[in-house]
Amino acid sequence: MRRFGSILMRLVFTVLLCVSGFLLLESPVIMAVPNVPQMAKTLIQKSIDQSDNDSFKGTYRLAKELGVEDKILEQLPRKYHQNISYVSMYNLSVTYRENGELTAKDLALPANNKVQEAVNYVIINNINDNLKKNKKDVNQTIAIFHYCFFGLIILFAIAIILVLFGKWWASIAILLATVGSFGALQFYSNNVLHNLQMQYHGITLITSSALWLGLAIGLVALILWPPILKITKKNGHDN
């Protein structure tokens, strides 16, 4: 009966780690743009300033003076958000490596009308130009991220195995896996935010409640595992 209790306890902690790992790897930080028309206006103005086409500049200036620009931008969605998780970032990085660029579809940009499609074109061009200018650094960052991503999966697997075998140093693996995955996602998402804010500053990041929950579950497992293991061994559960 005592042996059964010990096995049950290990299974409980295994489930906790599985849930924590799933939430930490799947749950996102949310990149939010609270004012899409303003962002589009800023990016368009930057494109105009960098353009050598005088006719293009003159047409835009005329549209601005006639108030047509604001009416066009009103057709854009007011807000936009993009979820950034380990899984989504991995998929996005694989797509970028395969194609050498990103598309509006890759970033889930809405394209419900011609105006939105045109604005998407400007946004994607800005992003891809920035990626090309920093291609070496981007590829290096992607490589490091892939090592980090698969390393965290391995850490969670090691933590689960150590728990199943009743090893106290499973706590070390739990600490590295949970806190490491949460912290690394914050680092990478802020790196993405920094690159995007080079084009427009009105973008924010919000950590999802599911991500916080994943961290909380991992920390609970981390704190409770050593004393629970000590109690079960003390009571002869692991003879």
CSV table of C-alpha atoms in Angstrom, one decimal:
chain,number,residue,atom,x,y,z
A,1,MET,CA,0.0,0.0,0.0
A,2,ARG,CA,2.9,2.4,0.9
A,3,ARG,CA,4.6,1.5,-2.4
A,4,PHE,CA,1.4,2.3,-4.3
A,5,GLY,CA,1.2,5.7,-2.5
A,6,SER,CA,4.8,6.5,-3.6
A,7,ILE,CA,4.1,5.5,-7.2
A,8,LEU,CA,0.9,7.6,-7.2
A,9,MET,CA,2.7,10.6,-5.9
A,10,ARG,CA,5.3,10.3,-8.6
A,11,LEU,CA,2.6,10.1,-11.2
A,12,VAL,CA,0.9,13.2,-9.8
A,13,PHE,CA,4.2,15.2,-10.1
A,14,THR,CA,4.7,13.8,-13.6
A,15,VAL,CA,1.2,15.1,-14.6
A,16,LEU,CA,2.1,18.5,-13.1
A,17,LEU,CA,5.3,18.7,-15.1
A,18,CYS,CA,3.5,17.6,-18.3
A,19,VAL,CA,0.9,20.3,-17.9
A,20,SER,CA,3.5,22.9,-16.9
A,21,GLY,CA,5.6,22.0,-20.0
A,22,PHE,CA,2.7,22.1,-22.3
A,23,LEU,CA,1.5,25.5,-21.1
A,24,LEU,CA,5.0,27.0,-21.1
A,25,LEU,CA,5.8,25.8,-24.7
A,26,GLU,CA,2.3,26.4,-26.2
A,27,SER,CA,1.0,29.5,-24.4
A,28,PRO,CA,2.0,32.8,-25.8
A,29,VAL,CA,3.0,36.3,-25.0
A,30,ILE,CA,0.8,38.5,-27.0
A,31,MET,CA,2.1,41.2,-29.3
A,32,ALA,CA,-0.6,43.9,-29.4
A,33,VAL,CA,-1.0,46.9,-31.7
A,34,PRO,CA,-3.7,49.1,-30.0
A,35,ASN,CA,-3.9,51.5,-33.0
A,36,VAL,CA,-3.4,49.8,-36.4
A,37,PRO,CA,-4.3,52.9,-38.5
A,38,GLN,CA,-1.7,55.0,-36.7
A,39,MET,CA,0.9,52.2,-37.2
A,40,ALA,CA,0.0,52.0,-40.9
A,41,LYS,CA,0.2,55.8,-41.2
A,42,THR,CA,3.7,55.8,-39.7
A,43,LEU,CA,5.0,52.9,-41.8
A,44,ILE,CA,3.6,54.5,-45.0
A,45,GLN,CA,5.2,57.8,-44.2
A,46,LYS,CA,8.5,56.1,-43.6
A,47,SER,CA,8.2,54.3,-47.0
A,48,ILE,CA,7.4,57.7,-48.6
A,49,ASP,CA,10.4,59.3,-47.0
A,50,GLN,CA,12.7,56.6,-48.2
A,51,SER,CA,11.3,56.5,-51.7
A,52,ASP,CA,13.0,58.1,-54.7
A,53,ASN,CA,9.8,58.2,-56.7
A,54,ASP,CA,8.7,61.9,-56.9
A,55,SER,CA,5.4,61.0,-58.5
A,56,PHE,CA,4.6,58.6,-55.7
A,57,LYS,CA,5.4,61.2,-53.1
A,58,GLY,CA,3.3,63.8,-54.9
A,59,THR,CA,0.3,61.5,-55.1
A,60,TYR,CA,0.6,60.7,-51.4
A,61,ARG,CA,0.9,64.3,-50.4
A,62,LEU,CA,-2.2,65.2,-52.5
A,63,ALA,CA,-4.2,62.3,-50.9
A,64,LYS,CA,-3.1,63.6,-47.5
A,65,GLU,CA,-4.2,67.1,-48.2
A,66,LEU,CA,-7.6,66.0,-49.5
A,67,GLY,CA,-8.1,63.9,-46.4
A,68,VAL,CA,-8.3,60.7,-48.4
A,69,GLU,CA,-5.6,59.0,-46.4
A,70,ASP,CA,-7.6,59.1,-43.2
A,71,LYS,CA,-10.7,57.7,-44.9
A,72,ILE,CA,-8.6,54.8,-46.3
A,73,LEU,CA,-7.0,54.0,-43.0
A,74,GLU,CA,-10.3,53.9,-41.3
A,75,GLN,CA,-11.0,50.7,-43.2
A,76,LEU,CA,-8.2,48.9,-41.3
A,77,PRO,CA,-9.0,47.0,-38.1
A,78,ARG,CA,-8.7,49.2,-35.0
A,79,LYS,CA,-6.5,46.7,-33.1
A,80,TYR,CA,-4.3,43.8,-34.0
A,81,HIS,CA,-2.6,41.1,-31.9
A,82,GLN,CA,-0.2,38.3,-32.6
A,83,ASN,CA,0.5,35.3,-30.3
A,84,ILE,CA,4.2,34.5,-29.8
A,85,SER,CA,4.9,31.0,-28.2
A,86,TYR,CA,7.7,28.6,-28.6
A,87,VAL,CA,5.7,26.5,-31.0
A,88,SER,CA,4.6,29.5,-33.1
A,89,MET,CA,8.1,31.0,-33.2
A,90,TYR,CA,9.6,27.7,-34.2
A,91,ASN,CA,7.1,27.3,-37.1
A,92,LEU,CA,7.7,31.0,-38.1
A,93,SER,CA,11.5,30.5,-38.1
A,94,VAL,CA,11.2,27.3,-40.2
A,95,THR,CA,9.0,29.2,-42.7
A,96,TYR,CA,11.5,32.0,-42.8
A,97,ARG,CA,14.5,29.7,-43.4
A,98,GLU,CA,12.6,27.9,-46.2
A,99,ASN,CA,11.4,31.0,-48.0
A,100,GLY,CA,13.9,33.6,-47.0
A,101,GLU,CA,11.1,36.0,-46.1
A,102,LEU,CA,7.7,36.3,-44.3
A,103,THR,CA,4.3,36.9,-45.7
A,104,ALA,CA,1.1,38.5,-44.4
A,105,LYS,CA,-0.3,35.0,-43.9
A,106,ASP,CA,2.6,33.9,-41.8
A,107,LEU,CA,1.9,36.8,-39.4
A,108,ALA,CA,-1.9,36.4,-39.6
A,109,LEU,CA,-2.4,39.9,-40.8
A,110,PRO,CA,-6.0,40.5,-41.8
A,111,ALA,CA,-6.7,41.0,-45.5
A,112,ASN,CA,-10.5,41.5,-45.8
A,113,ASN,CA,-10.3,44.3,-48.4
A,114,LYS,CA,-7.9,45.9,-50.9
A,115,VAL,CA,-6.8,48.6,-48.3
A,116,GLN,CA,-5.8,46.0,-45.8
A,117,GLU,CA,-3.9,44.1,-48.5
A,118,ALA,CA,-2.0,47.2,-49.5
A,119,VAL,CA,-1.1,48.1,-45.9
A,120,ASN,CA,0.0,44.5,-45.3
A,121,TYR,CA,2.3,44.9,-48.3
A,122,VAL,CA,3.9,47.9,-46.8
A,123,ILE,CA,4.3,46.3,-43.4
A,124,ILE,CA,5.7,43.0,-44.7
A,125,ASN,CA,8.1,44.9,-47.0
A,126,ASN,CA,9.4,46.8,-44.0
A,127,ILE,CA,9.8,43.7,-41.9
A,128,ASN,CA,11.5,41.7,-44.7
A,129,ASP,CA,13.8,44.6,-45.5
A,130,ASN,CA,14.8,44.7,-41.8
A,131,LEU,CA,15.4,40.9,-41.8
A,132,LYS,CA,17.5,41.1,-44.9
A,133,LYS,CA,19.6,43.9,-43.5
A,134,ASN,CA,20.3,41.9,-40.4
A,135,LYS,CA,20.3,38.4,-42.1
A,136,LYS,CA,23.4,37.1,-40.4
A,137,ASP,CA,22.2,38.1,-36.9
A,138,VAL,CA,18.7,36.8,-37.6
A,139,ASN,CA,20.0,33.4,-38.8
A,140,GLN,CA,22.2,33.2,-35.7
A,141,THR,CA,19.3,34.0,-33.4
A,142,ILE,CA,17.2,31.4,-35.1
A,143,ALA,CA,19.8,28.7,-34.6
A,144,ILE,CA,20.2,29.6,-31.0
A,145,PHE,CA,16.5,29.6,-30.5
A,146,HIS,CA,16.2,26.1,-32.0
A,147,TYR,CA,18.8,24.8,-29.7
A,148,CYS,CA,17.0,26.4,-26.8
A,149,PHE,CA,13.6,25.1,-27.8
A,150,PHE,CA,14.7,21.5,-28.2
A,151,GLY,CA,16.9,21.8,-25.1
A,152,LEU,CA,13.9,22.8,-23.0
A,153,ILE,CA,11.9,19.9,-24.3
A,154,ILE,CA,14.8,17.6,-23.3
A,155,LEU,CA,15.0,19.2,-19.8
A,156,PHE,CA,11.3,18.6,-19.2
A,157,ALA,CA,11.7,15.0,-20.3
A,158,ILE,CA,14.7,14.6,-17.9
A,159,ALA,CA,12.8,16.1,-15.1
A,160,ILE,CA,9.9,13.7,-15.6
A,161,ILE,CA,12.2,10.7,-15.8
A,162,LEU,CA,14.0,11.8,-12.6
A,163,VAL,CA,10.6,12.2,-10.8
A,164,LEU,CA,9.5,8.8,-11.9
A,165,PHE,CA,12.7,7.3,-10.5
A,166,GLY,CA,12.3,9.3,-7.3
A,167,LYS,CA,15.5,11.4,-7.5
A,168,TRP,CA,15.7,14.5,-5.4
A,169,TRP,CA,17.8,16.3,-8.0
A,170,ALA,CA,14.8,16.3,-10.3
A,171,SER,CA,14.3,19.7,-8.7
A,172,ILE,CA,17.3,21.1,-10.6
A,173,ALA,CA,15.9,19.9,-13.9
A,174,ILE,CA,12.4,21.3,-13.0
A,175,LEU,CA,14.0,24.7,-12.1
A,176,LEU,CA,15.9,24.9,-15.4
A,177,ALA,CA,13.0,23.7,-17.5
A,178,THR,CA,10.2,25.9,-16.0
A,179,VAL,CA,12.0,29.1,-15.1
A,180,GLY,CA,14.3,28.7,-18.1
A,181,SER,CA,11.5,28.3,-20.6
A,182,PHE,CA,9.5,31.3,-19.2
A,183,GLY,CA,12.5,33.5,-19.1
A,184,ALA,CA,13.8,32.6,-22.5
A,185,LEU,CA,10.4,33.2,-24.1
A,186,GLN,CA,10.3,36.7,-22.5
A,187,PHE,CA,13.8,37.3,-23.9
A,188,TYR,CA,13.0,36.2,-27.5
A,189,SER,CA,9.7,37.9,-27.6
A,190,ASN,CA,11.3,41.2,-26.4
A,191,ASN,CA,13.9,40.7,-29.1
A,192,VAL,CA,11.1,40.5,-31.7
A,193,LEU,CA,9.5,43.5,-30.1
A,194,HIS,CA,12.7,45.5,-30.3
A,195,ASN,CA,13.1,44.7,-34.0
A,196,LEU,CA,9.5,45.7,-34.7
A,197,GLN,CA,9.7,48.9,-32.7
A,198,MET,CA,12.5,50.0,-35.0
A,199,GLN,CA,9.7,50.6,-37.4
A,200,TYR,CA,6.9,51.6,-35.0
A,201,HIS,CA,7.0,52.2,-31.3
A,202,GLY,CA,3.3,51.7,-30.5
A,203,ILE,CA,3.6,47.9,-30.0
A,204,THR,CA,3.3,46.2,-26.6
A,205,LEU,CA,3.8,42.7,-25.2
A,206,ILE,CA,1.3,41.0,-22.8
A,207,THR,CA,2.1,37.7,-21.0
A,208,SER,CA,-0.9,35.4,-21.3
A,209,SER,CA,-2.5,34.0,-18.1
A,210,ALA,CA,-1.9,30.5,-19.4
A,211,LEU,CA,1.8,31.1,-19.5
A,212,TRP,CA,1.8,32.4,-15.9
A,213,LEU,CA,-0.2,29.3,-14.9
A,214,GLY,CA,2.4,27.1,-16.5
A,215,LEU,CA,5.1,28.8,-14.6
A,216,ALA,CA,3.1,28.6,-11.3
A,217,ILE,CA,2.5,24.9,-11.7
A,218,GLY,CA,6.2,24.3,-12.4
A,219,LEU,CA,7.2,26.3,-9.3
A,220,VAL,CA,4.7,24.4,-7.1
A,221,ALA,CA,6.2,21.1,-8.3
A,222,LEU,CA,9.7,22.5,-7.7
A,223,ILE,CA,8.9,23.6,-4.1
A,224,LEU,CA,6.9,20.5,-3.1
A,225,TRP,CA,9.0,17.7,-4.7
A,226,PRO,CA,11.9,17.7,-2.2
A,227,PRO,CA,9.8,17.6,1.0
A,228,ILE,CA,7.3,15.1,-0.4
A,229,LEU,CA,10.1,12.8,-1.6
A,230,LYS,CA,11.7,13.1,1.9
A,231,ILE,CA,8.5,12.3,3.6
A,232,THR,CA,7.7,9.2,1.5
A,233,LYS,CA,11.3,7.9,1.9
A,234,LYS,CA,11.2,8.5,5.6
A,235,ASN,CA,7.9,6.5,5.9
A,236,GLY,CA,9.5,3.6,4.1
A,237,HIS,CA,7.7,4.2,0.8
A,238,ASP,CA,10.9,3.4,-1.2
A,239,ASN,CA,12.3,0.4,0.5
